[in-house]
């Protein structure tokens, strides 16, 4: 039973908007009364209050890529919000883990509800406070990042070893302009994504940008961990990265993955990082391309379609730049998928989706590949290691996608430039 | 001080330009509100001039094939009012002109219009109405891209054509008969993202009216309405909604997230049926967007000219919400109709009548 006094206190908190102490009981159980649950959630964070704005119109549910999955009991943001604000959310269900932080709901929402932010807060409750179920694969990745600085318990030196094996330089004229490239874990360890990293190094060499690959001096950026709700691990790795970057006297840092960039956008705010310019690698390449630093002479006769990574298109509004670079390659024909640009569909990799084991036939990446097949393109170009990984994974999973080719934009550019050199 | 009755004056003749027109009241906006205000001022024995920026009097109502809840024709409403002011010797009207500047001289307002005509008046009524939301701003619906996605005013025109020619509704893209119609509610209303967080009040009702009109004319037609909440709030409105449901208009609760065109011109619509918690997809011949309404496009300009205030939502602010509904902070400037918030036609007519009594009282005080 609640007294009128607590009610008033709650109301006052809302009006004043002052932060309050976190819920005292750290072993919060989900099966307590719904009121307790709601109160706990409300005290968790201010983000939670934005859910009160929801008018249950359902535009998010049909904008959500999950709505296109052909399975029973799909995740719908609308019901999620309603359950959450009534304190009826089952923290042990899969609902909390279906969101890929793609941002479709946020774009569609008439009341600007930042559902991904709320999702991170709720996951925080589960992951750090033990209030509910965390998928095993996600647990494993978190602990690996906390202990080894990457999601697969790989050695830190492996990032360097691979680079040495390819014969590409780790640094080139770094001392002059102190430009460094942050590759991210996927490009550092994943066999497929490493090809992207190699292409990046080749491009930078060809266009004559002095650079340094941080290699063994970088750890996970912490963006996905933060979105999974493990704020303390995220802070830990962010701090490590910050230390290494400062140690290297970096002036400008270019980030390969839009996911990593999302993390650095926040880290940048700290005083120590204030003077370090952080930008996306694709922006640098675009600027160089527009400035005429390189151009493509080799023809690549291909029909391609561009898959917009959510963290580029929806989060940062970078839609035309990669397409313009593609258009610069002679012989390329760009076909657009049904959903593209700001309304593109998610590959399913964001927000921890990359570490979840989705059953075949229930993957978002398959919907995306189906759309790509419809266009008649041979090649899907993307510009994010996560998308590359997820789409490649889906492609390998089914016979019908065998003729499709998944390529990162940098590999494409690298191909064009290397032709020029010969 | 008395004034001579001016002669009946209908069209602006070129020689009348650069002339001073003197009257008691200037009504800005020749829509239903302005017309009714002029008619009731006339009944009170007060002269007035109507200034309208369009080449014709009657505002938006003259374009409506039917108005709710009693399904009378919008044209007859405006025609009746225009006939009344044409008969009256106290009302003059100037069309195709807009206000350029305003001065306050010895208790008179001297207004200059875009044709350099000056109006010397005691009081001004702002009845410039509303403008509909530009559906292109909500790009997920493809308005302006797909010809079969229309807004409610265009659907109204299609219905008008249907009425006149006795034929059924046709698709704008290829002229084939349209039997599957979707109406999407709340386009450009109740959205903070688009800057219109308010409810436009009348869209639910006029869309329901349109749905009824479609089904009554063509019993083969199927009409699906995608709504968030049905706000048929007034007397007769809810009954109209009940009637629509009995006619077989389907109401699906859920906001549409995207419209896409199929190669044959059909429009595919995706939404969630929030009552069933299921995603739904439908294919339609015509998708009509029930666009919300906004303050008229020149509201900011007028507010600056007259020195009156607007709220955050862009509508003009009244002196007092309860007691001085027509007054503004500026003496002698009054508000009527949709400039202070959206109203159904009958409320606008009511406002036109009530503002005239406020103006009469004001003129009485300041003889």
PDB file of N, CA, C and O in Angstrom, chain B residues 263-326:
ATOM      1  N   UNK B 263       4.370  -0.737 -58.554  1.00  0.00           N
ATOM      2  CA  UNK B 263       4.543  -0.335 -59.962  1.00  0.00           C
ATOM      3  C   UNK B 263       3.237   0.080 -60.657  1.00  0.00           C
ATOM      4  O   UNK B 263       3.248   0.952 -61.519  1.00  0.00           O
ATOM      5  N   UNK B 264       2.096  -0.504 -60.269  1.00  0.00           N
ATOM      6  CA  UNK B 264       0.844  -0.135 -60.946  1.00  0.00           C
ATOM      7  C   UNK B 264       0.176   1.093 -60.326  1.00  0.00           C
ATOM      8  O   UNK B 264      -0.962   1.418 -60.662  1.00  0.00           O
ATOM      9  N   UNK B 265       0.849   1.744 -59.421  1.00  0.00           N
ATOM     10  CA  UNK B 265       0.298   2.967 -58.836  1.00  0.00           C
ATOM     11  C   UNK B 265      -0.413   2.755 -57.517  1.00  0.00           C
ATOM     12  O   UNK B 265      -0.757   3.720 -56.844  1.00  0.00           O
ATOM     13  N   UNK B 266      -0.681   1.510 -57.164  1.00  0.00           N
ATOM     14  CA  UNK B 266      -1.289   1.242 -55.860  1.00  0.00           C
ATOM     15  C   UNK B 266      -0.351   1.725 -54.758  1.00  0.00           C
ATOM     16  O   UNK B 266       0.864   1.753 -54.939  1.00  0.00           O
ATOM     17  N   UNK B 267      -0.953   2.058 -53.635  1.00  0.00           N
ATOM     18  CA  UNK B 267      -0.137   2.515 -52.514  1.00  0.00           C
ATOM     19  C   UNK B 267      -0.186   1.465 -51.411  1.00  0.00           C
ATOM     20  O   UNK B 267      -1.256   1.053 -50.975  1.00  0.00           O
ATOM     21  N   UNK B 268       0.995   1.040 -51.004  1.00  0.00           N
ATOM     22  CA  UNK B 268       1.070   0.083 -49.913  1.00  0.00           C
ATOM     23  C   UNK B 268       1.314   0.841 -48.610  1.00  0.00           C
ATOM     24  O   UNK B 268       2.164   1.717 -48.538  1.00  0.00           O
ATOM     25  N   UNK B 269       0.540   0.475 -47.609  1.00  0.00           N
ATOM     26  CA  UNK B 269       0.572   1.192 -46.341  1.00  0.00           C
ATOM     27  C   UNK B 269       0.960   0.226 -45.238  1.00  0.00           C
ATOM     28  O   UNK B 269       0.451  -0.892 -45.200  1.00  0.00           O
ATOM     29  N   UNK B 270       1.889   0.656 -44.398  1.00  0.00           N
ATOM     30  CA  UNK B 270       2.281  -0.196 -43.268  1.00  0.00           C
ATOM     31  C   UNK B 270       1.959   0.499 -41.958  1.00  0.00           C
ATOM     32  O   UNK B 270       2.228   1.677 -41.793  1.00  0.00           O
ATOM     33  N   UNK B 271       1.372  -0.242 -41.045  1.00  0.00           N
ATOM     34  CA  UNK B 271       1.044   0.325 -39.739  1.00  0.00           C
ATOM     35  C   UNK B 271       0.992  -0.806 -38.730  1.00  0.00           C
ATOM     36  O   UNK B 271       1.185  -1.967 -39.072  1.00  0.00           O
ATOM     37  N   UNK B 272       0.742  -0.435 -37.495  1.00  0.00           N
ATOM     38  CA  UNK B 272       0.498  -1.461 -36.496  1.00  0.00           C
ATOM     39  C   UNK B 272      -0.941  -1.335 -36.058  1.00  0.00           C
ATOM     40  O   UNK B 272      -1.409  -0.231 -35.785  1.00  0.00           O
ATOM     41  N   UNK B 273      -1.657  -2.442 -36.021  1.00  0.00           N
ATOM     42  CA  UNK B 273      -2.973  -2.407 -35.388  1.00  0.00           C
ATOM     43  C   UNK B 273      -2.717  -2.513 -33.898  1.00  0.00           C
ATOM     44  O   UNK B 273      -2.466  -3.585 -33.364  1.00  0.00           O
ATOM     45  N   UNK B 274      -2.751  -1.368 -33.235  1.00  0.00           N
ATOM     46  CA  UNK B 274      -2.300  -1.362 -31.843  1.00  0.00           C
ATOM     47  C   UNK B 274      -3.282  -2.064 -30.924  1.00  0.00           C
ATOM     48  O   UNK B 274      -2.931  -2.448 -29.819  1.00  0.00           O
ATOM     49  N   UNK B 275      -4.515  -2.239 -31.371  1.00  0.00           N
ATOM     50  CA  UNK B 275      -5.473  -2.940 -30.514  1.00  0.00           C
ATOM     51  C   UNK B 275      -5.244  -4.444 -30.573  1.00  0.00           C
ATOM     52  O   UNK B 275      -5.552  -5.164 -29.633  1.00  0.00           O
ATOM     53  N   UNK B 276      -4.701  -4.907 -31.692  1.00  0.00           N
ATOM     54  CA  UNK B 276      -4.371  -6.333 -31.800  1.00  0.00           C
ATOM     55  C   UNK B 276      -2.884  -6.579 -31.565  1.00  0.00           C
ATOM     56  O   UNK B 276      -2.446  -7.723 -31.543  1.00  0.00           O
ATOM     57  N   UNK B 277      -2.110  -5.498 -31.449  1.00  0.00           N
ATOM     58  CA  UNK B 277      -0.648  -5.591 -31.361  1.00  0.00           C
ATOM     59  C   UNK B 277      -0.061  -6.383 -32.520  1.00  0.00           C
ATOM     60  O   UNK B 277       0.820  -7.209 -32.351  1.00  0.00           O
ATOM     61  N   UNK B 278      -0.585  -6.146 -33.707  1.00  0.00           N
ATOM     62  CA  UNK B 278      -0.097  -6.870 -34.883  1.00  0.00           C
ATOM     63  C   UNK B 278       0.250  -5.882 -35.985  1.00  0.00           C
ATOM     64  O   UNK B 278      -0.467  -4.917 -36.199  1.00  0.00           O
ATOM     65  N   UNK B 279       1.347  -6.123 -36.677  1.00  0.00           N
ATOM     66  CA  UNK B 279       1.610  -5.259 -37.823  1.00  0.00           C
ATOM     67  C   UNK B 279       0.603  -5.531 -38.942  1.00  0.00           C
ATOM     68  O   UNK B 279       0.222  -6.683 -39.162  1.00  0.00           O
ATOM     69  N   UNK B 280       0.135  -4.477 -39.593  1.00  0.00           N
ATOM     70  CA  UNK B 280      -0.808  -4.661 -40.697  1.00  0.00           C
ATOM     71  C   UNK B 280      -0.257  -3.994 -41.947  1.00  0.00           C
ATOM     72  O   UNK B 280       0.495  -3.032 -41.873  1.00  0.00           O
ATOM     73  N   UNK B 281      -0.652  -4.550 -43.085  1.00  0.00           N
ATOM     74  CA  UNK B 281      -0.256  -3.989 -44.371  1.00  0.00           C
ATOM     75  C   UNK B 281      -1.486  -3.922 -45.240  1.00  0.00           C
ATOM     76  O   UNK B 281      -2.315  -4.817 -45.186  1.00  0.00           O
ATOM     77  N   UNK B 282      -1.613  -2.873 -45.996  1.00  0.00           N
ATOM     78  CA  UNK B 282      -2.773  -2.797 -46.872  1.00  0.00           C
ATOM     79  C   UNK B 282      -2.391  -2.162 -48.191  1.00  0.00           C
ATOM     80  O   UNK B 282      -1.426  -1.401 -48.259  1.00  0.00           O
ATOM     81  N   UNK B 283      -3.145  -2.493 -49.233  1.00  0.00           N
ATOM     82  CA  UNK B 283      -2.896  -1.899 -50.544  1.00  0.00           C
ATOM     83  C   UNK B 283      -4.133  -1.103 -50.935  1.00  0.00           C
ATOM     84  O   UNK B 283      -5.251  -1.614 -50.849  1.00  0.00           O
ATOM     85  N   UNK B 284      -3.930   0.135 -51.331  1.00  0.00           N
ATOM     86  CA  UNK B 284      -5.055   1.032 -51.572  1.00  0.00           C
ATOM     87  C   UNK B 284      -4.900   1.754 -52.908  1.00  0.00           C
ATOM     88  O   UNK B 284      -3.795   1.902 -53.425  1.00  0.00           O
ATOM     89  N   UNK B 285      -6.050   2.204 -53.428  1.00  0.00           N
ATOM     90  CA  UNK B 285      -6.023   3.000 -54.661  1.00  0.00           C
ATOM     91  C   UNK B 285      -5.673   4.444 -54.353  1.00  0.00           C
ATOM     92  O   UNK B 285      -4.886   5.067 -55.050  1.00  0.00           O
ATOM     93  N   UNK B 286      -6.329   4.957 -53.306  1.00  0.00           N
ATOM     94  CA  UNK B 286      -6.061   6.348 -52.917  1.00  0.00           C
ATOM     95  C   UNK B 286      -5.749   6.361 -51.427  1.00  0.00           C
ATOM     96  O   UNK B 286      -6.431   5.700 -50.646  1.00  0.00           O
ATOM     97  N   UNK B 287      -4.706   7.081 -51.050  1.00  0.00           N
ATOM     98  CA  UNK B 287      -4.440   7.307 -49.634  1.00  0.00           C
ATOM     99  C   UNK B 287      -4.630   8.793 -49.390  1.00  0.00           C
ATOM    100  O   UNK B 287      -3.991   9.620 -50.041  1.00  0.00           O
ATOM    101  N   UNK B 288      -5.555   9.115 -48.508  1.00  0.00           N
ATOM    102  CA  UNK B 288      -5.806  10.528 -48.208  1.00  0.00           C
ATOM    103  C   UNK B 288      -5.207  10.848 -46.850  1.00  0.00           C
ATOM    104  O   UNK B 288      -5.403  10.122 -45.887  1.00  0.00           O
ATOM    105  N   UNK B 289      -4.451  11.922 -46.788  1.00  0.00           N
ATOM    106  CA  UNK B 289      -3.834  12.331 -45.532  1.00  0.00           C
ATOM    107  C   UNK B 289      -4.701  13.413 -44.896  1.00  0.00           C
ATOM    108  O   UNK B 289      -4.924  14.463 -45.491  1.00  0.00           O
ATOM    109  N   UNK B 290      -5.227  13.127 -43.720  1.00  0.00           N
ATOM    110  CA  UNK B 290      -6.042  14.121 -43.026  1.00  0.00           C
ATOM    111  C   UNK B 290      -5.112  15.122 -42.373  1.00  0.00           C
ATOM    112  O   UNK B 290      -4.727  14.974 -41.222  1.00  0.00           O
ATOM    113  N   UNK B 291      -4.768  16.118 -43.158  1.00  0.00           N
ATOM    114  CA  UNK B 291      -3.761  17.062 -42.684  1.00  0.00           C
ATOM    115  C   UNK B 291      -4.323  17.941 -41.583  1.00  0.00           C
ATOM    116  O   UNK B 291      -5.478  18.366 -41.632  1.00  0.00           O
ATOM    117  N   UNK B 292      -3.487  18.185 -40.619  1.00  0.00           N
ATOM    118  CA  UNK B 292      -3.858  19.073 -39.534  1.00  0.00           C
ATOM    119  C   UNK B 292      -3.772  20.504 -40.000  1.00  0.00           C
ATOM    120  O   UNK B 292      -3.406  20.797 -41.143  1.00  0.00           O
ATOM    121  N   UNK B 293      -4.125  21.400 -39.128  1.00  0.00           N
ATOM    122  CA  UNK B 293      -4.155  22.792 -39.522  1.00  0.00           C
ATOM    123  C   UNK B 293      -3.185  23.615 -38.699  1.00  0.00           C
ATOM    124  O   UNK B 293      -2.885  23.276 -37.555  1.00  0.00           O
ATOM    125  N   UNK B 294      -2.717  24.664 -39.304  1.00  0.00           N
ATOM    126  CA  UNK B 294      -1.735  25.520 -38.646  1.00  0.00           C
ATOM    127  C   UNK B 294      -2.231  26.966 -38.765  1.00  0.00           C
ATOM    128  O   UNK B 294      -3.079  27.250 -39.591  1.00  0.00           O
ATOM    129  N   UNK B 295      -1.652  27.854 -37.975  1.00  0.00           N
ATOM    130  CA  UNK B 295      -1.998  29.264 -38.140  1.00  0.00           C
ATOM    131  C   UNK B 295      -1.699  29.679 -39.576  1.00  0.00           C
ATOM    132  O   UNK B 295      -0.796  29.116 -40.201  1.00  0.00           O
ATOM    133  N   UNK B 296      -2.432  30.658 -40.097  1.00  0.00           N
ATOM    134  CA  UNK B 296      -2.246  31.037 -41.494  1.00  0.00           C
ATOM    135  C   UNK B 296      -0.797  31.433 -41.752  1.00  0.00           C
ATOM    136  O   UNK B 296      -0.093  31.888 -40.852  1.00  0.00           O
ATOM    137  N   UNK B 297      -0.373  31.253 -42.990  1.00  0.00           N
ATOM    138  CA  UNK B 297       1.043  31.416 -43.325  1.00  0.00           C
ATOM    139  C   UNK B 297       1.587  32.788 -42.965  1.00  0.00           C
ATOM    140  O   UNK B 297       2.759  32.932 -42.648  1.00  0.00           O
ATOM    141  N   UNK B 298       0.719  33.816 -43.066  1.00  0.00           N
ATOM    142  CA  UNK B 298       1.221  35.163 -42.780  1.00  0.00           C
ATOM    143  C   UNK B 298       0.940  35.594 -41.347  1.00  0.00           C
ATOM    144  O   UNK B 298       0.948  36.779 -41.049  1.00  0.00           O
ATOM    145  N   UNK B 299       0.696  34.620 -40.460  1.00  0.00           N
ATOM    146  CA  UNK B 299       0.379  34.971 -39.072  1.00  0.00           C
ATOM    147  C   UNK B 299       1.502  35.774 -38.421  1.00  0.00           C
ATOM    148  O   UNK B 299       1.250  36.779 -37.753  1.00  0.00           O
ATOM    149  N   UNK B 300       2.747  35.363 -38.666  1.00  0.00           N
ATOM    150  CA  UNK B 300       3.882  36.038 -38.035  1.00  0.00           C
ATOM    151  C   UNK B 300       3.962  37.486 -38.507  1.00  0.00           C
ATOM    152  O   UNK B 300       4.167  38.414 -37.716  1.00  0.00           O
ATOM    153  N   UNK B 301       3.750  37.646 -39.809  1.00  0.00           N
ATOM    154  CA  UNK B 301       3.807  38.970 -40.416  1.00  0.00           C
ATOM    155  C   UNK B 301       2.725  39.880 -39.820  1.00  0.00           C
ATOM    156  O   UNK B 301       2.992  41.014 -39.433  1.00  0.00           O
ATOM    157  N   UNK B 302       1.505  39.325 -39.750  1.00  0.00           N
ATOM    158  CA  UNK B 302       0.381  40.106 -39.225  1.00  0.00           C
ATOM    159  C   UNK B 302       0.613  40.463 -37.764  1.00  0.00           C
ATOM    160  O   UNK B 302       0.334  41.586 -37.339  1.00  0.00           O
ATOM    161  N   UNK B 303       1.120  39.493 -37.007  1.00  0.00           N
ATOM    162  CA  UNK B 303       1.363  39.741 -35.585  1.00  0.00           C
ATOM    163  C   UNK B 303       2.319  40.906 -35.421  1.00  0.00           C
ATOM    164  O   UNK B 303       2.150  41.766 -34.557  1.00  0.00           O
ATOM    165  N   UNK B 304       3.319  40.952 -36.292  1.00  0.00           N
ATOM    166  CA  UNK B 304       4.286  42.032 -36.195  1.00  0.00           C
ATOM    167  C   UNK B 304       3.677  43.372 -36.618  1.00  0.00           C
ATOM    168  O   UNK B 304       3.865  44.386 -35.959  1.00  0.00           O
ATOM    169  N   UNK B 305       2.894  43.328 -37.706  1.00  0.00           N
ATOM    170  CA  UNK B 305       2.251  44.551 -38.209  1.00  0.00           C
ATOM    171  C   UNK B 305       1.354  45.170 -37.146  1.00  0.00           C
ATOM    172  O   UNK B 305       1.371  46.372 -36.917  1.00  0.00           O
ATOM    173  N   UNK B 306       0.550  44.305 -36.509  1.00  0.00           N
ATOM    174  CA  UNK B 306      -0.436  44.822 -35.571  1.00  0.00           C
ATOM    175  C   UNK B 306       0.095  44.883 -34.143  1.00  0.00           C
ATOM    176  O   UNK B 306      -0.578  45.381 -33.259  1.00  0.00           O
ATOM    177  N   UNK B 307       1.271  44.350 -33.935  1.00  0.00           N
ATOM    178  CA  UNK B 307       1.856  44.399 -32.610  1.00  0.00           C
ATOM    179  C   UNK B 307       1.132  43.542 -31.599  1.00  0.00           C
ATOM    180  O   UNK B 307       1.010  43.895 -30.428  1.00  0.00           O
ATOM    181  N   UNK B 308       0.622  42.400 -32.039  1.00  0.00           N
ATOM    182  CA  UNK B 308      -0.048  41.503 -31.100  1.00  0.00           C
ATOM    183  C   UNK B 308       0.781  40.226 -30.954  1.00  0.00           C
ATOM    184  O   UNK B 308       1.689  39.970 -31.738  1.00  0.00           O
ATOM    185  N   UNK B 309       0.429  39.445 -29.931  1.00  0.00           N
ATOM    186  CA  UNK B 309       1.297  38.319 -29.580  1.00  0.00           C
ATOM    187  C   UNK B 309       0.748  37.000 -30.114  1.00  0.00           C
ATOM    188  O   UNK B 309      -0.439  36.852 -30.347  1.00  0.00           O
ATOM    189  N   UNK B 310       1.662  36.077 -30.241  1.00  0.00           N
ATOM    190  CA  UNK B 310       1.273  34.708 -30.614  1.00  0.00           C
ATOM    191  C   UNK B 310       1.801  33.755 -29.550  1.00  0.00           C
ATOM    192  O   UNK B 310       2.816  33.999 -28.918  1.00  0.00           O
ATOM    193  N   UNK B 311       1.111  32.611 -29.379  1.00  0.00           N
ATOM    194  CA  UNK B 311       1.605  31.598 -28.444  1.00  0.00           C
ATOM    195  C   UNK B 311       2.678  30.764 -29.129  1.00  0.00           C
ATOM    196  O   UNK B 311       2.974  30.959 -30.310  1.00  0.00           O
ATOM    197  N   UNK B 312       3.210  29.816 -28.381  1.00  0.00           N
ATOM    198  CA  UNK B 312       4.252  28.951 -28.932  1.00  0.00           C
ATOM    199  C   UNK B 312       3.759  28.176 -30.149  1.00  0.00           C
ATOM    200  O   UNK B 312       4.524  27.850 -31.046  1.00  0.00           O
ATOM    201  N   UNK B 313       2.476  27.842 -30.161  1.00  0.00           N
ATOM    202  CA  UNK B 313       1.959  27.065 -31.280  1.00  0.00           C
ATOM    203  C   UNK B 313       1.682  27.916 -32.512  1.00  0.00           C
ATOM    204  O   UNK B 313       1.305  27.395 -33.548  1.00  0.00           O
ATOM    205  N   UNK B 314       1.856  29.229 -32.403  1.00  0.00           N
ATOM    206  CA  UNK B 314       1.716  30.083 -33.571  1.00  0.00           C
ATOM    207  C   UNK B 314       0.385  30.789 -33.672  1.00  0.00           C
ATOM    208  O   UNK B 314       0.226  31.703 -34.471  1.00  0.00           O
ATOM    209  N   UNK B 315      -0.597  30.371 -32.883  1.00  0.00           N
ATOM    210  CA  UNK B 315      -1.902  31.036 -32.928  1.00  0.00           C
ATOM    211  C   UNK B 315      -1.838  32.322 -32.105  1.00  0.00           C
ATOM    212  O   UNK B 315      -1.036  32.454 -31.185  1.00  0.00           O
ATOM    213  N   UNK B 316      -2.735  33.254 -32.442  1.00  0.00           N
ATOM    214  CA  UNK B 316      -2.731  34.530 -31.739  1.00  0.00           C
ATOM    215  C   UNK B 316      -3.200  34.359 -30.297  1.00  0.00           C
ATOM    216  O   UNK B 316      -4.031  33.513 -29.995  1.00  0.00           O
ATOM    217  N   UNK B 317      -2.647  35.199 -29.436  1.00  0.00           N
ATOM    218  CA  UNK B 317      -3.005  35.125 -28.018  1.00  0.00           C
ATOM    219  C   UNK B 317      -4.153  36.087 -27.727  1.00  0.00           C
ATOM    220  O   UNK B 317      -4.137  37.240 -28.159  1.00  0.00           O
ATOM    221  N   UNK B 318      -5.127  35.592 -26.991  1.00  0.00           N
ATOM    222  CA  UNK B 318      -6.242  36.459 -26.595  1.00  0.00           C
ATOM    223  C   UNK B 318      -5.866  37.187 -25.316  1.00  0.00           C
ATOM    224  O   UNK B 318      -4.968  36.761 -24.592  1.00  0.00           O
ATOM    225  N   UNK B 319      -6.587  38.259 -25.047  1.00  0.00           N
ATOM    226  CA  UNK B 319      -6.311  39.026 -23.831  1.00  0.00           C
ATOM    227  C   UNK B 319      -6.617  38.171 -22.613  1.00  0.00           C
ATOM    228  O   UNK B 319      -5.881  38.160 -21.637  1.00  0.00           O
ATOM    229  N   UNK B 320      -7.722  37.471 -22.675  1.00  0.00           N
ATOM    230  CA  UNK B 320      -8.067  36.558 -21.589  1.00  0.00           C
ATOM    231  C   UNK B 320      -8.841  35.398 -22.196  1.00  0.00           C
ATOM    232  O   UNK B 320      -9.753  35.586 -22.988  1.00  0.00           O
ATOM    233  N   UNK B 321      -8.457  34.212 -21.771  1.00  0.00           N
ATOM    234  CA  UNK B 321      -9.041  33.018 -22.346  1.00  0.00           C
ATOM    235  C   UNK B 321     -10.531  32.895 -22.030  1.00  0.00           C
ATOM    236  O   UNK B 321     -11.280  32.287 -22.781  1.00  0.00           O
ATOM    237  N   UNK B 322     -10.918  33.464 -20.880  1.00  0.00           N
ATOM    238  CA  UNK B 322     -12.311  33.289 -20.458  1.00  0.00           C
ATOM    239  C   UNK B 322     -13.164  34.519 -20.732  1.00  0.00           C
ATOM    240  O   UNK B 322     -14.235  34.424 -21.289  1.00  0.00           O
ATOM    241  N   UNK B 323     -12.673  35.708 -20.346  1.00  0.00           N
ATOM    242  CA  UNK B 323     -13.552  36.870 -20.377  1.00  0.00           C
ATOM    243  C   UNK B 323     -13.375  37.737 -21.622  1.00  0.00           C
ATOM    244  O   UNK B 323     -14.295  38.393 -22.034  1.00  0.00           O
ATOM    245  N   UNK B 324     -12.180  37.752 -22.178  1.00  0.00           N
ATOM    246  CA  UNK B 324     -11.976  38.611 -23.351  1.00  0.00           C
ATOM    247  C   UNK B 324     -11.468  37.749 -24.501  1.00  0.00           C
ATOM    248  O   UNK B 324     -10.333  37.865 -24.937  1.00  0.00           O
ATOM    249  N   UNK B 325     -12.345  36.891 -24.964  1.00  0.00           N
ATOM    250  CA  UNK B 325     -11.931  35.917 -25.971  1.00  0.00           C
ATOM    251  C   UNK B 325     -11.577  36.556 -27.307  1.00  0.00           C
ATOM    252  O   UNK B 325     -10.846  35.983 -28.099  1.00  0.00           O
ATOM    253  N   UNK B 326     -12.148  37.725 -27.593  1.00  0.00           N
ATOM    254  CA  UNK B 326     -11.900  38.341 -28.899  1.00  0.00           C
ATOM    255  C   UNK B 326     -10.897  39.469 -28.825  1.00  0.00           C
ATOM    256  O   UNK B 326     -10.426  39.943 -29.836  1.00  0.00           O
TER     257      UNK B 326
END
